[in-house]
Every structure is written in C-alpha cells, then in structure tokens.
Amino acid sequence: MNEDFRNVYRELADDARNYSDPERALAVGHRRRRTMLAAPALAVAVAVVAVGTWVTLRPPIPTGTPGNQTTASSPVPTLSPPPNAPALPPGAVGRASFAYAGCRSGCPGLAVVGDRQFIIPGQERNPGSSAMLLSLSPDGRWLGYPAGDSYVVRDLTGTRTMAFPPSETGRRMAAWVWSADSKRLLVGDFREGNDNTYTLVDVLTGGRTPAVIPAARTPLALTNEGEVVSRARDQQPEPVRVLTLTVSAIGDATGRSVAIDASAILARSESLFPGSVLVHPDGGGYLLGVGTADGISTGVLRVAADGRVVERVVDVPRDNREFWNVLGVNGDGLLLSRQTNAGRQATTVVAVTGRALRDLVALPHESIVAVPGASAR
C-alpha cells in the first residue's frame, strides 16, 4: 500500500468515526466524494453507516483473539433499484427489512418491504445526501427520514406519522439512536457545532421528553429502559484500551459510569473505538468496535452491562480485496456489510450467526445502507 493510499484511507476512517454526530454527516459525505475523485484507488471504500458506529473493518494484522468465522457460500439474492419504483404510499405496507440508496450521489432512498421497493418521501428531491439520514427501528416497523429541516417517523404497519420540526431556523433534525426493543427513539435537534439538544420519544404513545445530556457528552446508544449511553466528547489518547461510558436517565445529568477495560483481549496495536457502541439485541450489554490506532477496524467485542468484556464476537476474513463495515443490529443480532472490489463488485449485507458469517443480500457496489436499528449516517 503506497503512502498516498494509506493517508487518504486513514482520513476516510477518521471521517467514518465522525458519523456519530449527524450534523457532520452531509459535509463528510461530500468531502469523501471529493477525496474519492482525487484517489481512484479508494473507490472500494464502503459507504455504509450505523447509529454512532460507522466502523471500517479491514484487518491487516493478526488480532488479539482470532475468530473462526466462515462465510456461507450458498447463493445470495441480488437486489438493485428498480427503474421505476413507486413512491412509498400512505398507510400500512408492512415491516421493512432495510432501506438503502444504490449509490452515494444521485440515487433516491428506497425502503425494502418483502419483495417490493418504494421510494422514500423527499428522496427524489435530494437523492443520495439525505439517504445518509435514513433510519429504521430494529423491528423494521418505524421508518425515519428527513423532510426539509424537519424529520418524519412513520409506522409502516399502520397510519401513524410523527413530525419533528427544528427549534429554530437554520437547525436540522435527525434520528439519533433506537432502543433495542424499538419502543424508544432519541431525536436530535442540531446545528454545526456543539449546541445539540435531544428528545426521547415513546413511539407507541407519541410521548416526548426532553433529554438532559451535557454538551460535553455525545449520546451513543439507548437502553430498553430509556437510559442514554454517552461518552465524553474529549478525545482520548490512542490507542484507547479503557473506555468509560455514562449511563443516565433522561432527566439525570450525572448518571453512572461504566468502565470497559479491553487491555487483556486487544492486540498490542489495537484500540477501542469510542464512537462505536451499540446496544446488544437482547438489551443486555453492548457491542463495541475495535481496530488499529490509525482507524482501521479489526473486529467487534461483546461487553456486559457492567463493562466486563465477554467475548470477541467477530473477526472478519483477511482479504485485501474486501472492505467490511458494522451496519447495526436487528432482532437477531449483529449485521455487517462486505464490499468486494474483485470480480463481481457488490455491497453484501452479512449476518453474524454464532461464529459464522451468513450473506443475506447483495446490493449495488457503493450503496448507502440503513439496516434495522441503525441510521445511514
């Protein structure tokens, strides 16, 4: 790998970790596209993001605890945007398996419901860029998407729609993170800078509660009980071997600390990624990305609610022709993506089942993907 490639790739990895702050998503996306034009070799960089967790998984080194995952070789369905997809109609259409845009720029966002694909409202006006802010609840019932400066969350199994206008002109709204049981959503009201405000939404009742999150902290995840998991905005020296999270009730500006010490399981050159925290599908603990100190990810850890590292959930296969990302979680477990740059190019959604990797569906090569439980930011 030449030095120019290494430097630009490291910049992309740093950009990826900035997607934990949605107000930077569109600007980062535009900067990434300019960088890609300047460095054609980086056309393999993956455009898939998750809630607070856009983690590039391309392990170039042995990891602390090698996994034994294998990738299923059975044929995987291939999905492409239809030439004339219908608009998402009002009313019940059914739970979505995921949402995506078939390219980084110029492609509308699509919701996939069974074997049907629907253009998400507003995506025809600002395709590609606004697709970065799409969101799905872990159960696939609730779809979130930008509507101008506002944000809309609608029930795909019924008729309910919730609108979230910004507090003032010049601000934007976005879905920040879902609880694992799909009952709660943290919505952010933001503007470039650190003056974000947040609201906890009970999607079943429509109730909205202002969330007290100090400006010095970044929300990363939401528990089934409605507690916010956050970290300090201040950057820790790298490599990060110990990460301290704060878990707090909506009205509590203090909360309790959870220290994650991964020193014993990380290789010498590995680091925790402070921005890559997901609540485990069963609600008991977290999933946390790890990688090298310069931003190249190598795997995912399972962490108990008290901060104890339980296991190394996954190490991705070693293949320099493939680039991996953490997408998020649904009701069954962790979902990854694999972008292949050899032979038939594709972005494949991959499920982690036990110690095996199972291909679910292949999408166009540079797709932006929002799987259940994650926002495509």
Tab-separated table of C-alpha atoms in Angstrom:
chain	number	residue	atom	x	y	z
A	1	MET	CA	0.000	0.000	0.000
A	2	ASN	CA	1.611	3.277	-1.065
A	3	GLU	CA	1.765	6.201	1.363
A	4	ASP	CA	-0.771	8.332	-0.537
A	5	PHE	CA	-3.294	5.500	-0.378
A	6	ARG	CA	-2.571	4.980	3.320
A	7	ASN	CA	-3.007	8.669	4.166
A	8	VAL	CA	-6.295	9.058	2.303
A	9	TYR	CA	-7.636	5.790	3.676
A	10	ARG	CA	-6.794	6.910	7.219
A	11	GLU	CA	-8.677	10.172	6.563
A	12	LEU	CA	-11.700	8.197	5.408
A	13	ALA	CA	-11.554	6.053	8.520
A	14	ASP	CA	-11.456	9.185	10.680
A	15	ASP	CA	-14.416	10.579	8.751
A	16	ALA	CA	-16.299	7.342	9.310
A	17	ARG	CA	-15.984	7.644	13.064
A	18	ASN	CA	-17.374	11.199	12.873
A	19	TYR	CA	-20.755	9.846	11.796
A	20	SER	CA	-21.675	9.511	15.461
A	21	ASP	CA	-22.542	13.226	15.092
A	22	PRO	CA	-25.260	13.515	12.396
A	23	GLU	CA	-24.713	17.243	11.880
A	24	ARG	CA	-21.423	16.303	10.187
A	25	ALA	CA	-22.831	13.530	8.002
A	26	LEU	CA	-23.641	15.519	4.869
A	27	ALA	CA	-20.437	17.557	4.955
A	28	VAL	CA	-18.334	14.441	5.494
A	29	GLY	CA	-20.164	12.673	2.677
A	30	HIS	CA	-19.419	15.486	0.230
A	31	ARG	CA	-15.765	15.593	1.341
A	32	ARG	CA	-15.499	11.828	0.886
A	33	ARG	CA	-16.811	12.092	-2.663
A	34	ARG	CA	-14.232	14.775	-3.500
A	35	THR	CA	-11.496	12.620	-1.997
A	36	MET	CA	-12.625	9.594	-3.988
A	37	LEU	CA	-12.358	11.557	-7.223
A	38	ALA	CA	-8.821	12.544	-6.303
A	39	ALA	CA	-7.804	8.999	-5.361
A	40	PRO	CA	-9.443	6.443	-7.707
A	41	ALA	CA	-7.830	3.546	-5.877
A	42	LEU	CA	-10.128	4.323	-2.957
A	43	ALA	CA	-13.302	3.611	-4.914
A	44	VAL	CA	-13.579	0.494	-2.783
A	45	ALA	CA	-14.158	2.486	0.420
A	46	VAL	CA	-17.516	1.497	1.873
A	47	ALA	CA	-20.422	3.956	2.146
A	48	VAL	CA	-22.349	2.182	4.892
A	49	VAL	CA	-23.030	3.767	8.258
A	50	ALA	CA	-24.691	2.882	11.540
A	51	VAL	CA	-26.019	4.654	14.627
A	52	GLY	CA	-22.857	6.077	16.159
A	53	THR	CA	-20.953	3.227	14.506
A	54	TRP	CA	-19.561	3.586	11.076
A	55	VAL	CA	-16.621	1.217	11.594
A	56	THR	CA	-14.453	0.155	8.660
A	57	LEU	CA	-13.434	-3.471	9.174
A	58	ARG	CA	-10.331	-4.186	7.164
A	59	PRO	CA	-7.936	-6.069	9.456
A	60	PRO	CA	-4.372	-6.021	8.086
A	61	ILE	CA	-2.843	-7.595	11.206
A	62	PRO	CA	-3.431	-10.618	13.449
A	63	THR	CA	-5.996	-9.838	16.152
A	64	GLY	CA	-5.858	-10.463	19.878
A	65	THR	CA	-8.274	-13.399	19.863
A	66	PRO	CA	-8.674	-14.760	16.317
A	67	GLY	CA	-12.164	-15.890	15.427
A	68	ASN	CA	-13.086	-18.896	13.353
A	69	GLN	CA	-15.871	-17.385	11.280
A	70	THR	CA	-16.694	-18.774	7.893
A	71	THR	CA	-18.775	-17.105	5.217
A	72	ALA	CA	-21.755	-19.040	3.884
A	73	SER	CA	-21.241	-19.965	0.225
A	74	SER	CA	-24.901	-20.518	-0.739
A	75	PRO	CA	-26.283	-18.182	-3.450
A	76	VAL	CA	-27.339	-14.811	-2.096
A	77	PRO	CA	-30.214	-12.746	-3.571
A	78	THR	CA	-29.130	-9.706	-5.591
A	79	LEU	CA	-31.141	-6.526	-5.257
A	80	SER	CA	-30.904	-3.449	-7.487
A	81	PRO	CA	-33.017	-0.276	-7.568
A	82	PRO	CA	-35.916	-0.813	-9.982
A	83	PRO	CA	-36.071	1.562	-12.973
A	84	ASN	CA	-39.446	2.942	-11.852
A	85	ALA	CA	-40.033	2.271	-8.165
A	86	PRO	CA	-43.358	3.561	-6.813
A	87	ALA	CA	-43.473	6.162	-4.073
A	88	LEU	CA	-43.990	4.836	-0.547
A	89	PRO	CA	-47.787	5.027	-0.192
A	90	PRO	CA	-49.596	6.240	2.927
A	91	GLY	CA	-50.985	3.604	5.239
A	92	ALA	CA	-49.765	0.139	6.093
A	93	VAL	CA	-47.255	-1.526	3.767
A	94	GLY	CA	-45.542	-3.933	6.174
A	95	ARG	CA	-42.263	-4.028	8.070
A	96	ALA	CA	-39.128	-3.105	6.136
A	97	SER	CA	-36.083	-5.336	6.078
A	98	PHE	CA	-33.813	-2.370	5.377
A	99	ALA	CA	-33.519	0.895	3.471
A	100	TYR	CA	-30.794	1.903	1.055
A	101	ALA	CA	-29.646	4.170	-1.761
A	102	GLY	CA	-27.954	2.388	-4.648
A	103	CYS	CA	-25.108	4.903	-4.907
A	104	ARG	CA	-23.516	7.712	-2.927
A	105	SER	CA	-24.941	10.540	-5.016
A	106	GLY	CA	-27.931	10.884	-7.309
A	107	CYS	CA	-29.827	7.782	-6.156
A	108	PRO	CA	-33.055	8.070	-4.146
A	109	GLY	CA	-33.504	6.211	-0.869
A	110	LEU	CA	-35.602	3.046	-1.072
A	111	ALA	CA	-37.461	1.071	1.576
A	112	VAL	CA	-37.431	-2.699	1.016
A	113	VAL	CA	-40.658	-4.377	2.188
A	114	GLY	CA	-40.801	-8.061	1.313
A	115	ASP	CA	-40.102	-8.248	-2.433
A	116	ARG	CA	-41.202	-4.651	-3.032
A	117	GLN	CA	-39.177	-1.430	-3.126
A	118	PHE	CA	-40.608	2.031	-2.508
A	119	ILE	CA	-39.050	5.480	-2.939
A	120	ILE	CA	-38.962	7.185	0.450
A	121	PRO	CA	-40.674	10.607	0.529
A	122	GLY	CA	-38.332	13.507	-0.121
A	123	GLN	CA	-35.600	11.316	-1.580
A	124	GLU	CA	-36.458	12.280	-5.148
A	125	ARG	CA	-35.648	15.928	-4.290
A	126	ASN	CA	-32.309	15.397	-2.560
A	127	PRO	CA	-31.151	11.903	-3.524
A	128	GLY	CA	-28.058	10.346	-2.026
A	129	SER	CA	-27.205	13.034	0.534
A	130	SER	CA	-30.425	12.775	2.537
A	131	ALA	CA	-30.217	8.983	2.325
A	132	MET	CA	-27.412	9.233	4.893
A	133	LEU	CA	-30.026	10.199	7.488
A	134	LEU	CA	-32.471	7.341	6.897
A	135	SER	CA	-33.321	5.262	9.961
A	136	LEU	CA	-35.202	2.071	10.795
A	137	SER	CA	-36.265	0.698	14.155
A	138	PRO	CA	-34.736	-2.716	14.986
A	139	ASP	CA	-38.076	-4.432	14.313
A	140	GLY	CA	-38.428	-2.748	10.909
A	141	ARG	CA	-41.734	-1.120	11.844
A	142	TRP	CA	-40.727	2.543	12.082
A	143	LEU	CA	-39.051	4.399	9.210
A	144	GLY	CA	-37.379	7.757	9.756
A	145	TYR	CA	-36.378	10.202	7.026
A	146	PRO	CA	-35.580	13.928	6.616
A	147	ALA	CA	-38.310	16.265	5.391
A	148	GLY	CA	-36.599	19.568	4.698
A	149	ASP	CA	-35.133	20.727	8.010
A	150	SER	CA	-37.648	18.562	9.884
A	151	TYR	CA	-37.670	14.810	10.453
A	152	VAL	CA	-40.533	12.349	9.998
A	153	VAL	CA	-41.013	8.951	11.653
A	154	ARG	CA	-43.865	6.804	10.329
A	155	ASP	CA	-45.357	3.443	11.207
A	156	LEU	CA	-45.042	1.139	8.187
A	157	THR	CA	-47.639	-1.223	9.666
A	158	GLY	CA	-50.304	1.450	10.258
A	159	THR	CA	-51.153	5.075	9.670
A	160	ARG	CA	-49.273	6.905	12.437
A	161	THR	CA	-46.799	9.612	11.426
A	162	MET	CA	-44.769	11.807	13.765
A	163	ALA	CA	-43.116	15.037	12.613
A	164	PHE	CA	-40.194	16.704	14.397
A	165	PRO	CA	-39.610	20.328	13.333
A	166	PRO	CA	-36.380	22.090	14.358
A	167	SER	CA	-36.443	24.502	17.259
A	168	GLU	CA	-35.419	27.435	15.057
A	169	THR	CA	-34.397	28.363	11.527
A	170	GLY	CA	-31.009	27.010	10.491
A	171	ARG	CA	-31.194	23.860	12.603
A	172	ARG	CA	-31.851	20.293	11.446
A	173	MET	CA	-33.458	17.212	12.944
A	174	ALA	CA	-32.363	13.560	12.820
A	175	ALA	CA	-32.973	10.193	14.443
A	176	TRP	CA	-30.008	9.632	16.752
A	177	VAL	CA	-30.470	6.118	18.082
A	178	TRP	CA	-33.183	3.492	18.704
A	179	SER	CA	-33.627	1.286	21.744
A	180	ALA	CA	-33.107	-2.406	21.008
A	181	ASP	CA	-36.809	-3.158	21.627
A	182	SER	CA	-37.906	-0.481	19.099
A	183	LYS	CA	-40.090	1.302	21.681
A	184	ARG	CA	-37.977	4.434	22.090
A	185	LEU	CA	-36.089	6.803	19.841
A	186	LEU	CA	-33.671	9.603	20.653
A	187	VAL	CA	-34.169	12.524	18.255
A	188	GLY	CA	-31.541	15.237	17.871
A	189	ASP	CA	-32.037	18.933	17.105
A	190	PHE	CA	-28.688	20.113	15.770
A	191	ARG	CA	-26.639	22.730	14.015
A	192	GLU	CA	-22.963	22.591	13.099
A	193	GLY	CA	-21.269	22.908	16.482
A	194	ASN	CA	-21.827	21.553	19.980
A	195	ASP	CA	-25.236	23.044	20.855
A	196	ASN	CA	-27.249	19.889	20.139
A	197	THR	CA	-30.438	19.179	22.067
A	198	TYR	CA	-32.253	15.843	22.300
A	199	THR	CA	-35.744	14.468	22.847
A	200	LEU	CA	-36.712	10.956	23.964
A	201	VAL	CA	-39.730	9.714	22.010
A	202	ASP	CA	-42.030	6.869	23.051
A	203	VAL	CA	-43.087	5.792	19.562
A	204	LEU	CA	-46.052	3.740	20.807
A	205	THR	CA	-47.702	6.634	22.671
A	206	GLY	CA	-46.099	9.583	20.890
A	207	GLY	CA	-44.864	10.970	24.209
A	208	ARG	CA	-41.848	13.279	24.053
A	209	THR	CA	-39.476	14.027	26.920
A	210	PRO	CA	-36.526	16.465	26.740
A	211	ALA	CA	-33.291	14.569	27.364
A	212	VAL	CA	-30.719	16.141	29.680
A	213	ILE	CA	-27.364	15.430	28.032
A	214	PRO	CA	-24.459	17.729	28.919
A	215	ALA	CA	-22.843	19.486	25.942
A	216	ALA	CA	-19.545	17.809	26.800
A	217	ARG	CA	-21.049	14.361	26.128
A	218	THR	CA	-22.070	12.554	22.925
A	219	PRO	CA	-25.032	10.125	23.064
A	220	LEU	CA	-24.155	6.732	21.569
A	221	ALA	CA	-26.931	4.309	22.464
A	222	LEU	CA	-30.309	3.955	24.154
A	223	THR	CA	-31.293	1.168	26.545
A	224	ASN	CA	-34.695	-0.523	26.594
A	225	GLU	CA	-35.367	1.323	29.854
A	226	GLY	CA	-34.877	4.669	28.142
A	227	GLU	CA	-31.451	5.442	29.577
A	228	VAL	CA	-28.928	7.237	27.388
A	229	VAL	CA	-25.446	5.795	26.933
A	230	SER	CA	-22.915	8.556	26.239
A	231	ARG	CA	-19.206	9.305	26.257
A	232	ALA	CA	-17.094	12.401	26.787
A	233	ARG	CA	-16.534	14.483	23.652
A	234	ASP	CA	-12.892	14.990	24.583
A	235	GLN	CA	-10.665	12.716	22.512
A	236	GLN	CA	-8.726	10.137	24.492
A	237	PRO	CA	-5.072	9.444	23.684
A	238	GLU	CA	-4.778	6.499	21.316
A	239	PRO	CA	-4.701	3.610	21.487
A	240	VAL	CA	-7.756	3.527	23.763
A	241	ARG	CA	-7.543	0.447	25.984
A	242	VAL	CA	-10.100	1.563	28.597
A	243	LEU	CA	-13.321	3.369	27.691
A	244	THR	CA	-15.646	4.976	30.221
A	245	LEU	CA	-19.327	5.283	29.316
A	246	THR	CA	-22.007	7.145	31.235
A	247	VAL	CA	-25.492	5.625	31.515
A	248	SER	CA	-28.085	8.136	32.645
A	249	ALA	CA	-31.831	8.533	32.946
A	250	ILE	CA	-33.394	11.177	30.711
A	251	GLY	CA	-33.665	13.764	33.488
A	252	ASP	CA	-30.306	12.959	35.091
A	253	ALA	CA	-27.275	14.976	34.013
A	254	THR	CA	-24.899	12.783	36.045
A	255	GLY	CA	-25.691	9.072	35.640
A	256	ARG	CA	-23.475	6.112	36.469
A	257	SER	CA	-20.098	5.251	34.965
A	258	VAL	CA	-19.346	2.001	33.135
A	259	ALA	CA	-15.637	1.315	32.601
A	260	ILE	CA	-14.717	-1.065	29.753
A	261	ASP	CA	-11.160	-2.400	30.127
A	262	ALA	CA	-10.246	-4.361	26.991
A	263	SER	CA	-6.500	-4.449	27.605
A	264	ALA	CA	-6.411	-8.217	28.017
A	265	ILE	CA	-8.206	-9.007	24.740
A	266	LEU	CA	-6.743	-6.408	22.383
A	267	ALA	CA	-3.573	-6.948	20.398
A	268	ARG	CA	-0.717	-4.517	21.054
A	269	SER	CA	-1.581	-2.342	18.055
A	270	GLU	CA	-5.368	-2.393	18.609
A	271	SER	CA	-7.640	0.229	20.133
A	272	LEU	CA	-11.245	0.564	21.208
A	273	PHE	CA	-13.294	2.897	19.014
A	274	PRO	CA	-15.052	5.250	21.478
A	275	GLY	CA	-17.757	6.178	18.973
A	276	SER	CA	-18.764	2.632	18.019
A	277	VAL	CA	-21.168	1.480	20.726
A	278	LEU	CA	-24.372	-0.496	20.007
A	279	VAL	CA	-26.825	-1.939	22.497
A	280	HIS	CA	-26.942	-5.721	22.144
A	281	PRO	CA	-30.206	-7.047	20.610
A	282	ASP	CA	-31.171	-8.752	23.874
A	283	GLY	CA	-30.746	-5.456	25.737
A	284	GLY	CA	-28.070	-6.934	27.989
A	285	GLY	CA	-24.848	-5.082	27.336
A	286	TYR	CA	-23.160	-3.659	24.283
A	287	LEU	CA	-21.334	-4.366	21.047
A	288	LEU	CA	-18.160	-2.324	20.573
A	289	GLY	CA	-15.899	-1.965	17.528
A	290	VAL	CA	-12.123	-2.304	17.804
A	291	GLY	CA	-9.268	-1.654	15.418
A	292	THR	CA	-5.840	-0.170	14.945
A	293	ALA	CA	-4.897	3.189	16.407
A	294	ASP	CA	-4.946	4.765	12.935
A	295	GLY	CA	-8.604	3.884	12.403
A	296	ILE	CA	-8.543	0.513	10.588
A	297	SER	CA	-11.019	-1.766	12.356
A	298	THR	CA	-10.364	-5.397	13.156
A	299	GLY	CA	-13.439	-6.772	14.932
A	300	VAL	CA	-16.309	-6.394	17.382
A	301	LEU	CA	-16.456	-7.116	21.126
A	302	ARG	CA	-19.427	-8.164	23.259
A	303	VAL	CA	-19.468	-6.209	26.522
A	304	ALA	CA	-21.694	-6.864	29.547
A	305	ALA	CA	-23.820	-4.076	31.041
A	306	ASP	CA	-21.278	-3.655	33.863
A	307	GLY	CA	-18.425	-3.113	31.374
A	308	ARG	CA	-16.927	-6.623	31.531
A	309	VAL	CA	-15.643	-7.819	28.147
A	310	VAL	CA	-17.478	-11.083	27.449
A	311	GLU	CA	-16.016	-12.187	24.122
A	312	ARG	CA	-14.705	-11.196	20.751
A	313	VAL	CA	-17.839	-11.620	18.647
A	314	VAL	CA	-16.299	-11.443	15.192
A	315	ASP	CA	-13.052	-11.104	13.288
A	316	VAL	CA	-13.661	-10.585	9.595
A	317	PRO	CA	-11.851	-12.698	6.981
A	318	ARG	CA	-8.456	-11.436	5.820
A	319	ASP	CA	-8.789	-10.381	2.204
A	320	ASN	CA	-7.355	-7.132	0.879
A	321	ARG	CA	-9.950	-7.132	-1.897
A	322	GLU	CA	-12.782	-6.789	0.634
A	323	PHE	CA	-13.787	-3.955	2.960
A	324	TRP	CA	-16.079	-4.566	5.904
A	325	ASN	CA	-18.351	-2.313	7.990
A	326	VAL	CA	-20.539	-2.671	11.051
A	327	LEU	CA	-24.097	-1.825	9.978
A	328	GLY	CA	-26.007	-2.252	13.236
A	329	VAL	CA	-28.256	-4.808	14.913
A	330	ASN	CA	-31.726	-6.170	14.356
A	331	GLY	CA	-33.734	-8.569	16.487
A	332	ASP	CA	-31.473	-11.470	15.562
A	333	GLY	CA	-28.044	-9.997	16.097
A	334	LEU	CA	-25.131	-8.123	14.571
A	335	LEU	CA	-25.194	-7.153	10.889
A	336	LEU	CA	-22.135	-6.259	8.806
A	337	SER	CA	-21.540	-5.273	5.214
A	338	ARG	CA	-18.840	-6.523	2.862
A	339	GLN	CA	-17.813	-4.529	-0.181
A	340	THR	CA	-15.969	-6.569	-2.769
A	341	ASN	CA	-13.650	-4.943	-5.277
A	342	ALA	CA	-12.688	-8.022	-7.259
A	343	GLY	CA	-14.722	-9.823	-9.899
A	344	ARG	CA	-18.396	-9.027	-9.418
A	345	GLN	CA	-18.425	-5.857	-7.324
A	346	ALA	CA	-21.171	-5.636	-4.709
A	347	THR	CA	-22.048	-4.478	-1.209
A	348	THR	CA	-23.343	-7.507	0.672
A	349	VAL	CA	-25.299	-7.404	3.935
A	350	VAL	CA	-23.913	-10.114	6.227
A	351	ALA	CA	-25.414	-11.557	9.422
A	352	VAL	CA	-23.261	-12.816	12.300
A	353	THR	CA	-24.768	-16.096	13.485
A	354	GLY	CA	-22.819	-17.764	16.260
A	355	ARG	CA	-19.282	-17.941	14.896
A	356	ALA	CA	-20.356	-17.888	11.245
A	357	LEU	CA	-20.977	-15.136	8.717
A	358	ARG	CA	-24.070	-15.538	6.527
A	359	ASP	CA	-24.667	-13.478	3.393
A	360	LEU	CA	-28.202	-12.044	3.285
A	361	VAL	CA	-28.454	-9.862	0.181
A	362	ALA	CA	-26.129	-8.247	-2.371
A	363	LEU	CA	-26.673	-4.585	-3.300
A	364	PRO	CA	-25.020	-2.229	-5.798
A	365	HIS	CA	-21.332	-1.668	-5.138
A	366	GLU	CA	-21.417	1.729	-3.393
A	367	SER	CA	-24.780	1.510	-1.645
A	368	ILE	CA	-25.673	3.571	1.418
A	369	VAL	CA	-27.490	1.147	3.721
A	370	ALA	CA	-29.710	1.576	6.789
A	371	VAL	CA	-30.443	-1.769	8.426
A	372	PRO	CA	-32.935	-2.091	11.290
A	373	GLY	CA	-31.643	-0.375	14.386
A	374	ALA	CA	-29.201	1.864	12.560
A	375	SER	CA	-29.229	5.196	10.770
A	376	ALA	CA	-27.434	5.584	7.476
A	377	ARG	CA	-25.296	8.491	8.602
